[in-house]
């Protein structure tokens, strides 16, 4: 297969890893298995293989309003191409199309190869759609390594578990929601996945109940929770030695800064700014007022705080911070508190205007089917009060049979907002 350089010099990054900046490639020997057998998955894989073989730009989209949906191979005239075009999750607003150079991901492929010891002998499991950047990243990393890939998107948990066992897969890339769904299967109590070496989780906070379930199911697996955005790629990575509640220290090659509203470094909660070779080039479609550049650093409007050892404690999006009785509350903290109750399969928190307090918090919860809701609401409220205090606890909790999900494996906050307006 043909490899195409983009005219940049060979560099060393980091820790002595040599790298030639090239297009994505498929190393010899890798195979792709589609368990679901859907035509959409077949079409996406066929298009991706064309991109890799012919050195074309990869266009990935999950938005019906965008001209190209799924994976498409397109010959670009852009200077410095080919490029990768993928979309943000669009959980709380319209999805944006992101443009980045393949080298920005290839760098982290090599970092993960060196740090984790990934090889062509590994087998990757992919639980999401290729239109989601996390899933596409996992696919391209596996093919870069020469590893085999099995696509388990859209399957029932028991079928996913069977495939993980039958294929002896060793690496999973997934969101917390996808992992919670996997753990909800009927076979979970009698199942074990000893061949799994690594679980890499991104796209949301991994709660302790889910982490414990994964440890029981995959006794030999190391769990890595990474934090980043479609625009930034990796920012931090947490492992077993990371303090509870933290998303870990800076990923290799990332310079991270926490700044206050005046743009000055702060030891408190502030906006997260990063500089690295993993950053995107810009938006091809759409824009965001929260995404800003300054002196080579980028922020996407997320807030956090560093401890004395450089571990990041993520608070949430600036746009999802609300004020309740003069107290700043991040809705992501409320969701994390709700997820500490194992019977909560998925949830989302919202702010509702209130004359007296400015806002009050309400939540939408999808509970396990066997859950008796008679006393469950008070149980959830009591748990949140114990973790967050009275003001940050949901005033009301609404139950839904199935929380609508985005292709990115995150709750669709726009659809839930519309649903909640009808309930209230």
PDB file of C-alpha atoms in Angstrom, residues 103-352:
ATOM      1  CA  UNK A 103       0.202  13.205  11.637  1.00  0.00           C
ATOM      2  CA  UNK A 104      -1.629  14.628  14.671  1.00  0.00           C
ATOM      3  CA  UNK A 105      -3.113  11.170  15.331  1.00  0.00           C
ATOM      4  CA  UNK A 106      -0.156   9.126  14.091  1.00  0.00           C
ATOM      5  CA  UNK A 107       1.999  10.743  16.785  1.00  0.00           C
ATOM      6  CA  UNK A 108      -0.273   9.357  19.507  1.00  0.00           C
ATOM      7  CA  UNK A 109      -0.425   5.921  17.826  1.00  0.00           C
ATOM      8  CA  UNK A 110       3.322   5.717  18.381  1.00  0.00           C
ATOM      9  CA  UNK A 111       3.082   7.048  21.931  1.00  0.00           C
ATOM     10  CA  UNK A 112       0.489   4.367  22.783  1.00  0.00           C
ATOM     11  CA  UNK A 113       2.574   1.674  21.097  1.00  0.00           C
ATOM     12  CA  UNK A 114       5.556   2.634  23.254  1.00  0.00           C
ATOM     13  CA  UNK A 115       3.679   3.316  26.505  1.00  0.00           C
ATOM     14  CA  UNK A 116       1.263   0.379  26.469  1.00  0.00           C
ATOM     15  CA  UNK A 117       3.230  -2.155  24.476  1.00  0.00           C
ATOM     16  CA  UNK A 118       0.588  -2.483  21.752  1.00  0.00           C
ATOM     17  CA  UNK A 119       1.584  -4.834  18.937  1.00  0.00           C
ATOM     18  CA  UNK A 120       0.268  -6.441  15.754  1.00  0.00           C
ATOM     19  CA  UNK A 121      -0.705  -9.452  17.890  1.00  0.00           C
ATOM     20  CA  UNK A 122      -3.416  -7.456  19.676  1.00  0.00           C
ATOM     21  CA  UNK A 123      -7.067  -7.669  18.656  1.00  0.00           C
ATOM     22  CA  UNK A 124      -9.113  -4.465  18.939  1.00  0.00           C
ATOM     23  CA  UNK A 125     -12.827  -4.335  19.777  1.00  0.00           C
ATOM     24  CA  UNK A 126     -14.811  -1.323  18.583  1.00  0.00           C
ATOM     25  CA  UNK A 127     -18.245  -0.723  20.128  1.00  0.00           C
ATOM     26  CA  UNK A 128     -19.241   2.525  18.400  1.00  0.00           C
ATOM     27  CA  UNK A 129     -19.900   3.909  14.927  1.00  0.00           C
ATOM     28  CA  UNK A 130     -17.017   4.867  12.653  1.00  0.00           C
ATOM     29  CA  UNK A 131     -18.644   8.281  12.262  1.00  0.00           C
ATOM     30  CA  UNK A 132     -17.557   8.960  15.867  1.00  0.00           C
ATOM     31  CA  UNK A 133     -13.984  10.233  16.169  1.00  0.00           C
ATOM     32  CA  UNK A 134     -13.106   7.965  19.135  1.00  0.00           C
ATOM     33  CA  UNK A 135     -14.162   4.870  17.191  1.00  0.00           C
ATOM     34  CA  UNK A 136     -12.418   6.013  14.030  1.00  0.00           C
ATOM     35  CA  UNK A 137      -9.278   6.740  16.041  1.00  0.00           C
ATOM     36  CA  UNK A 138      -9.300   3.204  17.473  1.00  0.00           C
ATOM     37  CA  UNK A 139      -9.788   1.704  14.012  1.00  0.00           C
ATOM     38  CA  UNK A 140      -6.934   3.687  12.469  1.00  0.00           C
ATOM     39  CA  UNK A 141      -4.613   2.973  15.396  1.00  0.00           C
ATOM     40  CA  UNK A 142      -5.262  -0.766  15.113  1.00  0.00           C
ATOM     41  CA  UNK A 143      -4.632  -0.778  11.353  1.00  0.00           C
ATOM     42  CA  UNK A 144      -1.484   1.315  11.871  1.00  0.00           C
ATOM     43  CA  UNK A 145      -0.228  -1.335  14.318  1.00  0.00           C
ATOM     44  CA  UNK A 146      -1.140  -4.193  11.975  1.00  0.00           C
ATOM     45  CA  UNK A 147      -3.608  -5.474  14.585  1.00  0.00           C
ATOM     46  CA  UNK A 148      -6.946  -7.162  13.865  1.00  0.00           C
ATOM     47  CA  UNK A 149     -10.181  -5.198  14.446  1.00  0.00           C
ATOM     48  CA  UNK A 150     -13.659  -6.499  15.281  1.00  0.00           C
ATOM     49  CA  UNK A 151     -16.636  -4.145  14.949  1.00  0.00           C
ATOM     50  CA  UNK A 152     -19.326  -4.801  17.576  1.00  0.00           C
ATOM     51  CA  UNK A 153     -21.434  -1.697  17.021  1.00  0.00           C
ATOM     52  CA  UNK A 154     -25.210  -2.063  17.465  1.00  0.00           C
ATOM     53  CA  UNK A 155     -25.115  -5.563  18.981  1.00  0.00           C
ATOM     54  CA  UNK A 156     -26.795  -6.759  22.156  1.00  0.00           C
ATOM     55  CA  UNK A 157     -24.457  -6.994  25.188  1.00  0.00           C
ATOM     56  CA  UNK A 158     -24.601 -10.808  25.205  1.00  0.00           C
ATOM     57  CA  UNK A 159     -23.535 -10.885  21.545  1.00  0.00           C
ATOM     58  CA  UNK A 160     -20.711  -8.441  22.214  1.00  0.00           C
ATOM     59  CA  UNK A 161     -19.515 -10.567  25.130  1.00  0.00           C
ATOM     60  CA  UNK A 162     -19.583 -13.705  22.999  1.00  0.00           C
ATOM     61  CA  UNK A 163     -17.559 -12.005  20.258  1.00  0.00           C
ATOM     62  CA  UNK A 164     -15.013 -10.671  22.753  1.00  0.00           C
ATOM     63  CA  UNK A 165     -14.554 -14.222  24.013  1.00  0.00           C
ATOM     64  CA  UNK A 166     -14.588 -16.030  20.654  1.00  0.00           C
ATOM     65  CA  UNK A 167     -12.183 -13.576  18.996  1.00  0.00           C
ATOM     66  CA  UNK A 168      -9.898 -13.445  22.081  1.00  0.00           C
ATOM     67  CA  UNK A 169      -9.784  -9.656  21.747  1.00  0.00           C
ATOM     68  CA  UNK A 170      -7.294  -7.780  23.893  1.00  0.00           C
ATOM     69  CA  UNK A 171      -8.013  -4.034  23.466  1.00  0.00           C
ATOM     70  CA  UNK A 172     -11.293  -2.104  23.811  1.00  0.00           C
ATOM     71  CA  UNK A 173     -11.837   1.556  22.959  1.00  0.00           C
ATOM     72  CA  UNK A 174     -15.231   2.783  24.209  1.00  0.00           C
ATOM     73  CA  UNK A 175     -17.194   5.517  25.948  1.00  0.00           C
ATOM     74  CA  UNK A 176     -18.515   5.054  29.510  1.00  0.00           C
ATOM     75  CA  UNK A 177     -22.073   4.667  28.152  1.00  0.00           C
ATOM     76  CA  UNK A 178     -20.975   1.867  25.827  1.00  0.00           C
ATOM     77  CA  UNK A 179     -19.163   0.106  28.667  1.00  0.00           C
ATOM     78  CA  UNK A 180     -22.162   0.413  30.992  1.00  0.00           C
ATOM     79  CA  UNK A 181     -24.322  -1.152  28.291  1.00  0.00           C
ATOM     80  CA  UNK A 182     -21.831  -3.996  27.908  1.00  0.00           C
ATOM     81  CA  UNK A 183     -22.012  -4.634  31.660  1.00  0.00           C
ATOM     82  CA  UNK A 184     -25.818  -4.755  31.573  1.00  0.00           C
ATOM     83  CA  UNK A 185     -25.944  -8.057  29.678  1.00  0.00           C
ATOM     84  CA  UNK A 186     -27.648 -11.124  31.159  1.00  0.00           C
ATOM     85  CA  UNK A 187     -24.477 -13.223  30.789  1.00  0.00           C
ATOM     86  CA  UNK A 188     -22.298 -10.762  32.694  1.00  0.00           C
ATOM     87  CA  UNK A 189     -22.386 -12.577  36.036  1.00  0.00           C
ATOM     88  CA  UNK A 190     -21.077 -15.830  34.578  1.00  0.00           C
ATOM     89  CA  UNK A 191     -18.702 -14.283  32.045  1.00  0.00           C
ATOM     90  CA  UNK A 192     -14.987 -13.515  32.215  1.00  0.00           C
ATOM     91  CA  UNK A 193     -12.740 -11.933  29.586  1.00  0.00           C
ATOM     92  CA  UNK A 194      -9.212 -12.919  30.646  1.00  0.00           C
ATOM     93  CA  UNK A 195      -7.677 -12.088  27.252  1.00  0.00           C
ATOM     94  CA  UNK A 196      -8.424  -8.372  27.520  1.00  0.00           C
ATOM     95  CA  UNK A 197      -5.231  -6.433  28.238  1.00  0.00           C
ATOM     96  CA  UNK A 198      -6.396  -2.841  27.894  1.00  0.00           C
ATOM     97  CA  UNK A 199      -9.649  -0.917  28.246  1.00  0.00           C
ATOM     98  CA  UNK A 200      -9.283   2.651  26.965  1.00  0.00           C
ATOM     99  CA  UNK A 201     -12.250   4.797  27.916  1.00  0.00           C
ATOM    100  CA  UNK A 202     -12.955   8.332  26.731  1.00  0.00           C
ATOM    101  CA  UNK A 203     -15.821  10.656  25.928  1.00  0.00           C
ATOM    102  CA  UNK A 204     -17.103  11.002  29.502  1.00  0.00           C
ATOM    103  CA  UNK A 205     -16.343  10.301  33.156  1.00  0.00           C
ATOM    104  CA  UNK A 206     -15.902   6.648  34.084  1.00  0.00           C
ATOM    105  CA  UNK A 207     -17.806   6.121  37.347  1.00  0.00           C
ATOM    106  CA  UNK A 208     -16.514   3.828  40.081  1.00  0.00           C
ATOM    107  CA  UNK A 209     -19.392   1.348  39.739  1.00  0.00           C
ATOM    108  CA  UNK A 210     -18.599   0.855  36.061  1.00  0.00           C
ATOM    109  CA  UNK A 211     -14.876   0.603  36.795  1.00  0.00           C
ATOM    110  CA  UNK A 212     -15.521  -2.095  39.409  1.00  0.00           C
ATOM    111  CA  UNK A 213     -17.733  -4.018  36.997  1.00  0.00           C
ATOM    112  CA  UNK A 214     -15.050  -3.907  34.312  1.00  0.00           C
ATOM    113  CA  UNK A 215     -12.396  -5.100  36.756  1.00  0.00           C
ATOM    114  CA  UNK A 216     -14.552  -8.098  37.669  1.00  0.00           C
ATOM    115  CA  UNK A 217     -15.339  -8.914  34.031  1.00  0.00           C
ATOM    116  CA  UNK A 218     -11.792  -8.358  32.752  1.00  0.00           C
ATOM    117  CA  UNK A 219      -9.474  -9.428  35.594  1.00  0.00           C
ATOM    118  CA  UNK A 220      -6.252  -9.018  33.584  1.00  0.00           C
ATOM    119  CA  UNK A 221      -7.084  -5.712  31.929  1.00  0.00           C
ATOM    120  CA  UNK A 222      -5.512  -2.372  32.742  1.00  0.00           C
ATOM    121  CA  UNK A 223      -8.093   0.423  32.591  1.00  0.00           C
ATOM    122  CA  UNK A 224      -7.004   3.752  31.139  1.00  0.00           C
ATOM    123  CA  UNK A 225      -9.389   6.683  31.258  1.00  0.00           C
ATOM    124  CA  UNK A 226      -8.353   9.451  28.902  1.00  0.00           C
ATOM    125  CA  UNK A 227      -9.637  12.981  28.594  1.00  0.00           C
ATOM    126  CA  UNK A 228      -9.618  15.103  25.477  1.00  0.00           C
ATOM    127  CA  UNK A 229     -11.855  16.598  22.830  1.00  0.00           C
ATOM    128  CA  UNK A 230     -12.293  16.128  19.106  1.00  0.00           C
ATOM    129  CA  UNK A 231     -10.323  19.358  18.653  1.00  0.00           C
ATOM    130  CA  UNK A 232      -7.463  18.478  21.023  1.00  0.00           C
ATOM    131  CA  UNK A 233      -7.197  14.677  20.909  1.00  0.00           C
ATOM    132  CA  UNK A 234      -5.446  13.392  24.061  1.00  0.00           C
ATOM    133  CA  UNK A 235      -5.007  15.826  26.963  1.00  0.00           C
ATOM    134  CA  UNK A 236      -4.654  13.513  29.984  1.00  0.00           C
ATOM    135  CA  UNK A 237      -4.618   9.799  30.733  1.00  0.00           C
ATOM    136  CA  UNK A 238      -5.459   8.159  34.061  1.00  0.00           C
ATOM    137  CA  UNK A 239      -4.404   4.712  35.266  1.00  0.00           C
ATOM    138  CA  UNK A 240      -4.650   2.683  38.482  1.00  0.00           C
ATOM    139  CA  UNK A 241      -2.271   5.070  40.299  1.00  0.00           C
ATOM    140  CA  UNK A 242      -4.332   8.178  39.542  1.00  0.00           C
ATOM    141  CA  UNK A 243      -6.233   9.717  42.485  1.00  0.00           C
ATOM    142  CA  UNK A 244      -9.945   8.899  42.516  1.00  0.00           C
ATOM    143  CA  UNK A 245     -11.979  11.503  40.663  1.00  0.00           C
ATOM    144  CA  UNK A 246      -9.071  12.681  38.514  1.00  0.00           C
ATOM    145  CA  UNK A 247      -8.683  12.139  34.756  1.00  0.00           C
ATOM    146  CA  UNK A 248      -4.937  11.893  35.233  1.00  0.00           C
ATOM    147  CA  UNK A 249      -1.792  13.872  34.436  1.00  0.00           C
ATOM    148  CA  UNK A 250      -0.937  15.343  31.059  1.00  0.00           C
ATOM    149  CA  UNK A 251      -0.591  12.834  28.218  1.00  0.00           C
ATOM    150  CA  UNK A 252       2.998  12.614  26.886  1.00  0.00           C
ATOM    151  CA  UNK A 253       3.788  15.643  24.744  1.00  0.00           C
ATOM    152  CA  UNK A 254       0.970  17.821  26.180  1.00  0.00           C
ATOM    153  CA  UNK A 255       1.651  21.148  27.910  1.00  0.00           C
ATOM    154  CA  UNK A 256      -1.402  21.980  30.031  1.00  0.00           C
ATOM    155  CA  UNK A 257      -2.300  25.248  31.741  1.00  0.00           C
ATOM    156  CA  UNK A 258      -5.257  26.247  33.959  1.00  0.00           C
ATOM    157  CA  UNK A 259      -6.202  29.901  33.562  1.00  0.00           C
ATOM    158  CA  UNK A 260      -8.691  32.254  35.192  1.00  0.00           C
ATOM    159  CA  UNK A 261     -11.047  34.617  33.378  1.00  0.00           C
ATOM    160  CA  UNK A 262      -8.215  37.160  32.993  1.00  0.00           C
ATOM    161  CA  UNK A 263      -6.050  34.567  31.227  1.00  0.00           C
ATOM    162  CA  UNK A 264      -3.651  34.163  34.167  1.00  0.00           C
ATOM    163  CA  UNK A 265      -2.510  30.828  35.597  1.00  0.00           C
ATOM    164  CA  UNK A 266      -4.527  29.771  38.641  1.00  0.00           C
ATOM    165  CA  UNK A 267      -4.310  27.028  41.243  1.00  0.00           C
ATOM    166  CA  UNK A 268      -8.101  27.012  41.516  1.00  0.00           C
ATOM    167  CA  UNK A 269     -10.762  25.997  39.019  1.00  0.00           C
ATOM    168  CA  UNK A 270     -10.145  27.567  35.645  1.00  0.00           C
ATOM    169  CA  UNK A 271     -10.258  27.061  31.909  1.00  0.00           C
ATOM    170  CA  UNK A 272      -8.093  24.270  30.498  1.00  0.00           C
ATOM    171  CA  UNK A 273      -5.584  25.365  27.838  1.00  0.00           C
ATOM    172  CA  UNK A 274      -3.298  22.911  26.027  1.00  0.00           C
ATOM    173  CA  UNK A 275      -0.413  22.981  23.597  1.00  0.00           C
ATOM    174  CA  UNK A 276       0.625  19.800  21.783  1.00  0.00           C
ATOM    175  CA  UNK A 277       1.286  18.258  18.391  1.00  0.00           C
ATOM    176  CA  UNK A 278      -2.114  16.511  18.582  1.00  0.00           C
ATOM    177  CA  UNK A 279      -4.254  19.617  18.034  1.00  0.00           C
ATOM    178  CA  UNK A 280      -6.626  20.098  15.120  1.00  0.00           C
ATOM    179  CA  UNK A 281      -6.077  22.594  12.293  1.00  0.00           C
ATOM    180  CA  UNK A 282      -9.497  24.245  12.525  1.00  0.00           C
ATOM    181  CA  UNK A 283     -13.205  23.893  11.804  1.00  0.00           C
ATOM    182  CA  UNK A 284     -14.202  22.997   8.263  1.00  0.00           C
ATOM    183  CA  UNK A 285     -17.923  23.447   9.026  1.00  0.00           C
ATOM    184  CA  UNK A 286     -19.353  25.296  12.029  1.00  0.00           C
ATOM    185  CA  UNK A 287     -17.628  27.192  14.816  1.00  0.00           C
ATOM    186  CA  UNK A 288     -17.635  27.594  18.595  1.00  0.00           C
ATOM    187  CA  UNK A 289     -17.150  30.732  20.661  1.00  0.00           C
ATOM    188  CA  UNK A 290     -15.610  28.570  23.396  1.00  0.00           C
ATOM    189  CA  UNK A 291     -12.804  27.344  21.108  1.00  0.00           C
ATOM    190  CA  UNK A 292      -9.961  29.861  21.183  1.00  0.00           C
ATOM    191  CA  UNK A 293      -6.242  29.990  20.383  1.00  0.00           C
ATOM    192  CA  UNK A 294      -3.601  32.013  22.201  1.00  0.00           C
ATOM    193  CA  UNK A 295       0.174  31.755  21.678  1.00  0.00           C
ATOM    194  CA  UNK A 296      -0.072  28.198  20.372  1.00  0.00           C
ATOM    195  CA  UNK A 297      -2.396  27.081  23.212  1.00  0.00           C
ATOM    196  CA  UNK A 298      -5.970  25.932  22.579  1.00  0.00           C
ATOM    197  CA  UNK A 299      -9.047  25.815  24.798  1.00  0.00           C
ATOM    198  CA  UNK A 300     -12.465  24.357  24.014  1.00  0.00           C
ATOM    199  CA  UNK A 301     -14.139  25.934  27.037  1.00  0.00           C
ATOM    200  CA  UNK A 302     -13.752  23.107  29.551  1.00  0.00           C
ATOM    201  CA  UNK A 303     -12.997  23.788  33.204  1.00  0.00           C
ATOM    202  CA  UNK A 304     -10.805  21.932  35.671  1.00  0.00           C
ATOM    203  CA  UNK A 305      -8.230  22.106  38.442  1.00  0.00           C
ATOM    204  CA  UNK A 306      -4.754  20.614  38.912  1.00  0.00           C
ATOM    205  CA  UNK A 307      -3.530  19.096  42.160  1.00  0.00           C
ATOM    206  CA  UNK A 308       0.045  19.431  43.407  1.00  0.00           C
ATOM    207  CA  UNK A 309       1.186  16.471  41.297  1.00  0.00           C
ATOM    208  CA  UNK A 310      -0.304  17.670  38.053  1.00  0.00           C
ATOM    209  CA  UNK A 311      -3.417  15.481  38.085  1.00  0.00           C
ATOM    210  CA  UNK A 312      -6.397  17.128  36.416  1.00  0.00           C
ATOM    211  CA  UNK A 313      -9.786  17.150  38.116  1.00  0.00           C
ATOM    212  CA  UNK A 314     -12.299  17.894  35.405  1.00  0.00           C
ATOM    213  CA  UNK A 315     -15.332  20.008  36.263  1.00  0.00           C
ATOM    214  CA  UNK A 316     -17.131  20.273  32.921  1.00  0.00           C
ATOM    215  CA  UNK A 317     -17.972  22.556  30.046  1.00  0.00           C
ATOM    216  CA  UNK A 318     -18.110  26.263  30.790  1.00  0.00           C
ATOM    217  CA  UNK A 319     -21.378  26.284  28.860  1.00  0.00           C
ATOM    218  CA  UNK A 320     -22.822  23.690  31.295  1.00  0.00           C
ATOM    219  CA  UNK A 321     -21.954  25.618  34.450  1.00  0.00           C
ATOM    220  CA  UNK A 322     -25.017  27.093  36.151  1.00  0.00           C
ATOM    221  CA  UNK A 323     -25.591  29.205  39.241  1.00  0.00           C
ATOM    222  CA  UNK A 324     -27.885  27.988  42.017  1.00  0.00           C
ATOM    223  CA  UNK A 325     -28.259  30.462  44.913  1.00  0.00           C
ATOM    224  CA  UNK A 326     -24.891  32.075  43.980  1.00  0.00           C
ATOM    225  CA  UNK A 327     -23.107  28.706  43.852  1.00  0.00           C
ATOM    226  CA  UNK A 328     -21.500  27.582  40.596  1.00  0.00           C
ATOM    227  CA  UNK A 329     -22.527  24.040  39.729  1.00  0.00           C
ATOM    228  CA  UNK A 330     -21.343  21.895  36.834  1.00  0.00           C
ATOM    229  CA  UNK A 331     -24.050  19.633  35.464  1.00  0.00           C
ATOM    230  CA  UNK A 332     -21.423  16.977  34.751  1.00  0.00           C
ATOM    231  CA  UNK A 333     -20.809  16.710  38.520  1.00  0.00           C
ATOM    232  CA  UNK A 334     -24.498  15.963  39.056  1.00  0.00           C
ATOM    233  CA  UNK A 335     -24.417  13.255  36.367  1.00  0.00           C
ATOM    234  CA  UNK A 336     -21.311  11.711  37.917  1.00  0.00           C
ATOM    235  CA  UNK A 337     -23.023  11.620  41.321  1.00  0.00           C
ATOM    236  CA  UNK A 338     -26.112   9.925  39.874  1.00  0.00           C
ATOM    237  CA  UNK A 339     -23.936   7.306  38.193  1.00  0.00           C
ATOM    238  CA  UNK A 340     -22.564   6.248  41.574  1.00  0.00           C
ATOM    239  CA  UNK A 341     -25.837   4.349  42.028  1.00  0.00           C
ATOM    240  CA  UNK A 342     -25.385   1.087  40.078  1.00  0.00           C
ATOM    241  CA  UNK A 343     -29.043   0.885  38.979  1.00  0.00           C
ATOM    242  CA  UNK A 344     -28.612   4.101  36.944  1.00  0.00           C
ATOM    243  CA  UNK A 345     -27.953   2.937  33.408  1.00  0.00           C
ATOM    244  CA  UNK A 346     -27.727   6.437  31.923  1.00  0.00           C
ATOM    245  CA  UNK A 347     -28.635   9.967  32.964  1.00  0.00           C
ATOM    246  CA  UNK A 348     -28.455  13.655  32.147  1.00  0.00           C
ATOM    247  CA  UNK A 349     -28.745  16.770  34.304  1.00  0.00           C
ATOM    248  CA  UNK A 350     -30.336  20.092  33.346  1.00  0.00           C
ATOM    249  CA  UNK A 351     -30.879  23.517  34.884  1.00  0.00           C
ATOM    250  CA  UNK A 352     -34.383  24.962  35.147  1.00  0.00           C
TER     251      UNK A 352
END
